[in-house]
């Protein structure tokens, strides 16, 4: 039973992340000028996959988490704190970086893709296999801050 | 893909590890093909001597087949249990080192200006991967294969 749920969740999240990738590629469509850009974007999307396989290879024992109420209750607070902390830290980090290098993240699309695909893949992997709530907090924080940065803070 | 592992191998960890290793080598093979195509299209490679293209694969495939046929397995296979912390650190360091090395090797590949030489080089790397895949079935093989994949990707993102 549990396996079936996990499989469904995995399919759904993979579908969502694929959609996000495609959307991002089309979003930056006018920035893609040469074949080189296409190659770079494909490479940055592929970047996390071998690494995730390697991690999975090493940490194979921690398979199928026990997502009990007790575990949730215990990790609620640290996970929330980590989420807020990561959002604040990564937003200020990105602002600082843009300020010091006087370049926009949107102009360096490759880095946006790289951060995004790495975080989404680790998010899916963590959600499905390890269900580590603290890691979930950090990864959600990174994704959220990236979204906030792109939507609100870059004029 | 994890869906795939769950259904097929609910029982032993070593068979799951083997499957992951297989997937990783398929990814690397795909990446190498991708590299060859990218360099071929982008650098406008010319064919200098057509006959060399036909013989380029034999240069590395023949020794590979010979070695595979005479050599026994070099490693004991995949572990059933967990790896210790020292082992994990050691193999992560190996992976990072191989990544750095392969970023350099891909850089050298990009300097090649004839298609037949590029083909021979790619086939040589591919043969090395098949050697790892069939004889070094171990965490060492896995970390080397991961390093190769990441090295190619890092070159493509940052240096290409």
Coordinates of C-alpha atoms in Angstrom, one line a residue:
Chain A
X1 CA 0.0 0.0 0.0
X2 CA 2.6 2.4 1.1
X3 CA 4.7 1.6 -1.9
X4 CA 1.8 2.5 -4.2
X5 CA 1.4 5.9 -2.5
X6 CA 5.1 6.6 -2.8
X7 CA 5.0 5.7 -6.5
X8 CA 2.1 8.0 -7.2
X9 CA 3.8 10.9 -5.3
X10 CA 7.0 10.3 -7.2
X11 CA 5.2 10.4 -10.6
X12 CA 3.3 13.6 -9.7
X13 CA 6.4 15.4 -8.4
X14 CA 8.5 14.3 -11.3
X15 CA 5.8 15.6 -13.7
X16 CA 5.7 18.9 -11.9
X17 CA 9.4 19.3 -12.0
X18 CA 9.5 18.5 -15.7
X19 CA 6.8 21.1 -16.4
X20 CA 8.8 23.6 -14.4
X21 CA 11.9 22.9 -16.5
X22 CA 10.0 23.2 -19.8
X23 CA 8.4 26.4 -18.6
X24 CA 11.8 27.9 -17.5
X25 CA 13.3 27.0 -20.8
X26 CA 10.5 28.8 -22.7
X27 CA 10.6 31.7 -20.2
X28 CA 14.2 32.4 -21.2
X29 CA 13.5 31.7 -24.9
X30 CA 14.5 35.1 -26.1
X31 CA 17.8 34.8 -24.2
X32 CA 18.6 31.6 -26.0
X33 CA 20.5 32.8 -29.0
X34 CA 23.0 30.2 -30.0
X35 CA 23.4 26.5 -29.8
X36 CA 25.8 27.0 -27.0
X37 CA 23.0 28.3 -24.8
X38 CA 20.9 25.3 -25.5
X39 CA 23.8 23.0 -24.6
X40 CA 24.5 24.9 -21.4
X41 CA 20.8 24.7 -20.4
X42 CA 20.6 21.0 -21.1
X43 CA 23.8 20.5 -19.1
X44 CA 22.5 22.5 -16.1
X45 CA 19.3 20.6 -16.1
X46 CA 21.1 17.3 -16.1
X47 CA 23.6 18.4 -13.5
X48 CA 21.9 16.9 -10.4
X49 CA 21.0 13.5 -11.8
X50 CA 24.3 11.7 -11.5
X51 CA 24.9 13.2 -8.1
X52 CA 21.5 12.1 -6.9
X53 CA 22.2 8.6 -8.1
X54 CA 25.4 8.6 -6.2
X55 CA 23.8 9.7 -3.0
X56 CA 21.1 7.1 -3.4
X57 CA 23.7 4.5 -4.0
X58 CA 25.4 5.4 -0.7
X59 CA 22.4 5.9 1.5
X60 CA 20.4 3.0 0.3
X61 CA 19.5 1.7 3.7
X62 CA 17.4 4.6 4.7
X63 CA 14.6 3.6 2.5
X64 CA 10.9 4.2 2.9
X65 CA 10.6 6.6 5.9
X66 CA 8.2 6.2 8.8
X67 CA 6.2 9.3 8.6
X68 CA 4.6 9.1 12.0
X69 CA 2.8 11.9 13.9
X70 CA 5.4 11.7 16.6
X71 CA 8.2 12.3 14.1
X72 CA 6.3 15.2 12.5
X73 CA 5.6 16.8 15.9
X74 CA 9.2 16.5 16.9
X75 CA 10.5 18.2 13.8
X76 CA 7.8 20.8 13.2
X77 CA 9.6 23.6 15.0
X78 CA 13.2 23.1 13.8
X79 CA 11.9 22.6 10.2
X80 CA 10.0 25.9 10.3
X81 CA 12.9 27.8 11.8
X82 CA 15.2 26.4 9.1
X83 CA 12.7 27.3 6.4
X84 CA 12.6 31.0 7.5
X85 CA 16.3 31.1 8.1
X86 CA 17.1 29.8 4.6
X87 CA 14.6 32.2 3.0
X88 CA 16.2 35.2 4.7
X89 CA 19.8 34.1 4.1
X90 CA 19.4 33.1 0.5
X91 CA 17.4 36.2 -0.4
X92 CA 20.0 38.5 1.2
X93 CA 22.8 36.5 -0.3
X94 CA 21.3 36.9 -3.8
X95 CA 20.7 40.6 -3.3
X96 CA 24.2 41.1 -2.1
X97 CA 25.6 39.1 -5.0
X98 CA 23.5 41.2 -7.5
X99 CA 24.6 44.3 -5.8
X100 CA 28.3 43.6 -5.7
X101 CA 28.6 42.1 -9.2
X102 CA 25.9 44.5 -10.6
X103 CA 24.5 41.7 -12.7
X104 CA 20.9 40.4 -12.7
X105 CA 20.1 36.7 -12.1
X106 CA 17.9 36.8 -15.1
X107 CA 20.9 37.7 -17.3
X108 CA 22.7 34.6 -16.1
X109 CA 19.9 32.1 -16.9
X110 CA 22.3 29.1 -16.5
X111 CA 22.7 29.7 -12.8
X112 CA 19.0 30.1 -12.3
X113 CA 18.5 26.7 -14.1
X114 CA 21.3 25.1 -12.1
X115 CA 20.0 26.2 -8.7
X116 CA 16.5 25.4 -9.7
X117 CA 17.0 21.9 -11.1
X118 CA 19.3 20.9 -8.3
X119 CA 16.9 22.0 -5.6
X120 CA 13.9 20.5 -7.3
X121 CA 15.5 17.2 -7.8
X122 CA 16.8 17.0 -4.3
X123 CA 13.4 18.1 -3.0
X124 CA 11.7 15.3 -4.9
X125 CA 14.3 12.7 -3.8
X126 CA 14.1 13.8 -0.1
X127 CA 10.3 13.9 -0.2
X128 CA 10.0 10.4 -1.6
X129 CA 12.9 8.5 -0.1
X130 CA 14.2 10.0 3.1
X131 CA 11.4 12.3 4.3
X132 CA 13.9 14.3 6.3
X133 CA 11.8 17.2 7.5
X134 CA 14.7 19.5 8.3
X135 CA 16.2 19.0 4.9
X136 CA 12.7 19.6 3.5
X137 CA 12.7 23.0 5.4
X138 CA 16.0 24.0 3.9
X139 CA 15.2 23.0 0.3
X140 CA 11.7 24.6 0.5
X141 CA 13.5 27.7 1.7
X142 CA 15.9 27.8 -1.2
X143 CA 13.0 27.3 -3.7
X144 CA 10.8 29.9 -2.1
X145 CA 13.6 32.5 -1.9
X146 CA 14.4 31.9 -5.6
X147 CA 10.7 32.4 -6.4
X148 CA 10.4 35.5 -4.3
X149 CA 13.6 36.9 -5.8
X150 CA 12.5 36.4 -9.4
X151 CA 8.9 37.5 -8.8
X152 CA 9.2 40.5 -6.5
X153 CA 12.7 41.7 -5.9
X154 CA 14.1 42.0 -9.4
X155 CA 12.7 45.0 -11.2
Chain B
X1 CA 13.0 5.8 -12.2
X2 CA 12.9 5.1 -8.6
X3 CA 9.5 3.6 -9.3
X4 CA 11.3 1.1 -11.3
X5 CA 13.7 0.1 -8.6
X6 CA 10.9 -0.3 -6.1
X7 CA 8.9 -2.7 -8.2
X8 CA 11.7 -4.8 -9.4
X9 CA 13.9 -5.1 -6.5
X10 CA 12.0 -5.0 -3.2
X11 CA 14.4 -7.5 -1.7
X12 CA 18.1 -6.9 -1.7
X13 CA 20.1 -3.7 -1.4
X14 CA 23.0 -5.0 -3.5
X15 CA 20.8 -5.6 -6.5
X16 CA 19.3 -2.1 -6.1
X17 CA 22.8 -0.7 -6.0
X18 CA 23.7 -2.7 -9.2
X19 CA 20.7 -1.2 -10.9
X20 CA 21.7 2.3 -9.9
X21 CA 25.2 1.7 -11.2
X22 CA 23.7 0.5 -14.5
X23 CA 21.6 3.6 -14.8
X24 CA 24.6 5.8 -14.0
X25 CA 26.6 4.2 -16.8
X26 CA 23.8 4.6 -19.2
X27 CA 23.6 8.3 -18.3
X28 CA 27.4 8.7 -18.8
X29 CA 27.1 7.0 -22.2
X30 CA 24.3 9.4 -23.2
X31 CA 26.4 12.3 -22.0
X32 CA 29.4 11.2 -24.0
X33 CA 27.2 11.0 -27.1
X34 CA 25.9 14.4 -26.3
X35 CA 29.4 15.8 -26.0
X36 CA 30.5 14.3 -29.3
X37 CA 27.4 15.8 -31.1
X38 CA 27.9 19.2 -29.4
X39 CA 31.5 19.4 -30.3
X40 CA 30.9 18.1 -33.8
X41 CA 28.2 20.7 -34.5
X42 CA 29.6 23.6 -32.7
X43 CA 33.3 23.3 -33.6
X44 CA 32.5 22.5 -37.2
X45 CA 34.8 19.5 -37.3
X46 CA 36.1 18.3 -40.6
X47 CA 36.8 14.8 -41.7
X48 CA 40.4 14.6 -42.8
X49 CA 40.8 11.0 -43.6
X50 CA 37.6 9.0 -44.0
X51 CA 39.1 5.6 -43.6
X52 CA 40.2 6.5 -40.1
X53 CA 36.6 6.9 -38.9
X54 CA 35.9 3.2 -39.6
X55 CA 38.9 2.1 -37.7
X56 CA 38.6 4.6 -34.8
X57 CA 36.4 2.4 -32.6
X58 CA 38.6 -0.7 -33.0
X59 CA 41.5 1.1 -31.4
X60 CA 39.8 0.8 -28.0
X61 CA 37.1 -1.8 -28.4
X62 CA 39.4 -4.6 -29.3
X63 CA 41.7 -4.3 -26.2
X64 CA 38.5 -3.9 -24.1
X65 CA 37.0 -7.2 -25.4
X66 CA 40.3 -8.9 -24.9
X67 CA 40.7 -7.7 -21.3
X68 CA 37.1 -8.5 -20.5
X69 CA 37.5 -12.0 -21.7
X70 CA 40.7 -12.9 -19.8
X71 CA 40.2 -10.9 -16.6
X72 CA 38.3 -12.1 -13.5
X73 CA 36.1 -9.7 -11.5
X74 CA 38.3 -7.3 -9.6
X75 CA 35.9 -6.4 -6.8
X76 CA 33.7 -8.4 -4.6
X77 CA 30.5 -6.7 -5.7
X78 CA 28.0 -4.4 -4.0
X79 CA 27.7 -4.2 -0.3
X80 CA 24.4 -5.2 1.3
X81 CA 24.6 -2.9 4.3
X82 CA 25.6 0.7 4.9
X83 CA 29.0 2.2 4.2
X84 CA 31.0 3.7 7.0
X85 CA 31.6 7.4 7.4
X86 CA 35.3 7.1 6.5
X87 CA 34.4 5.2 3.3
X88 CA 31.8 7.8 2.3
X89 CA 34.2 10.6 2.8
X90 CA 36.9 8.8 0.9
X91 CA 34.7 8.0 -2.1
X92 CA 33.2 11.5 -2.2
X93 CA 36.8 12.9 -2.4
X94 CA 37.5 10.4 -5.2
X95 CA 34.4 11.6 -7.0
X96 CA 35.4 15.3 -6.7
X97 CA 38.9 14.5 -7.9
X98 CA 37.6 12.6 -11.0
X99 CA 35.1 15.4 -11.7
X100 CA 38.0 17.9 -11.8
X101 CA 40.1 15.6 -13.9
X102 CA 37.3 15.0 -16.4
X103 CA 36.6 18.7 -16.7
X104 CA 40.1 19.0 -17.9
X105 CA 39.8 16.0 -20.2
X106 CA 36.6 17.4 -21.8
X107 CA 38.5 20.7 -22.3
X108 CA 41.2 18.7 -24.1
X109 CA 38.5 17.0 -26.2
X110 CA 37.2 20.4 -27.2
X111 CA 40.6 21.2 -28.7
X112 CA 40.5 18.3 -31.1
X113 CA 39.8 19.5 -34.6
X114 CA 39.3 16.3 -36.5
X115 CA 36.2 14.1 -36.3
X116 CA 38.1 10.8 -36.4
X117 CA 40.3 11.7 -33.4
X118 CA 37.4 12.9 -31.4
X119 CA 35.6 9.7 -32.2
X120 CA 38.6 7.6 -31.1
X121 CA 38.9 9.5 -27.9
X122 CA 35.2 9.2 -27.1
X123 CA 35.3 5.5 -27.8
X124 CA 38.3 5.1 -25.5
X125 CA 36.4 6.7 -22.6
X126 CA 33.3 4.6 -23.4
X127 CA 35.4 1.5 -23.3
X128 CA 36.9 2.5 -19.9
X129 CA 33.3 2.9 -18.7
X130 CA 32.3 -0.5 -19.9
X131 CA 35.3 -1.9 -18.2
X132 CA 34.3 -0.3 -14.9
X133 CA 30.7 -1.4 -15.4
X134 CA 31.6 -5.0 -15.9
X135 CA 34.7 -5.6 -13.8
X136 CA 34.7 -3.0 -11.0
X137 CA 31.3 -3.5 -9.6
X138 CA 31.8 -1.6 -6.5
X139 CA 31.4 1.8 -4.9
X140 CA 34.8 2.7 -6.5
X141 CA 33.3 2.1 -9.9
X142 CA 30.3 4.1 -9.0
X143 CA 32.3 7.1 -7.8
X144 CA 34.4 7.1 -10.9
X145 CA 31.4 6.9 -13.2
X146 CA 29.7 9.7 -11.3
X147 CA 32.9 11.8 -11.5
X148 CA 33.1 11.4 -15.2
X149 CA 29.4 12.4 -15.7
X150 CA 29.8 15.5 -13.4
X151 CA 33.0 16.4 -15.1
X152 CA 31.5 16.5 -18.5
X153 CA 28.5 18.5 -17.2
X154 CA 30.6 21.0 -15.3
X155 CA 32.7 21.7 -18.4
X156 CA 29.5 22.2 -20.5
X157 CA 28.0 24.6 -18.0
X158 CA 31.0 26.7 -17.0
X159 CA 33.7 26.5 -19.7
X160 CA 32.0 25.7 -23.0

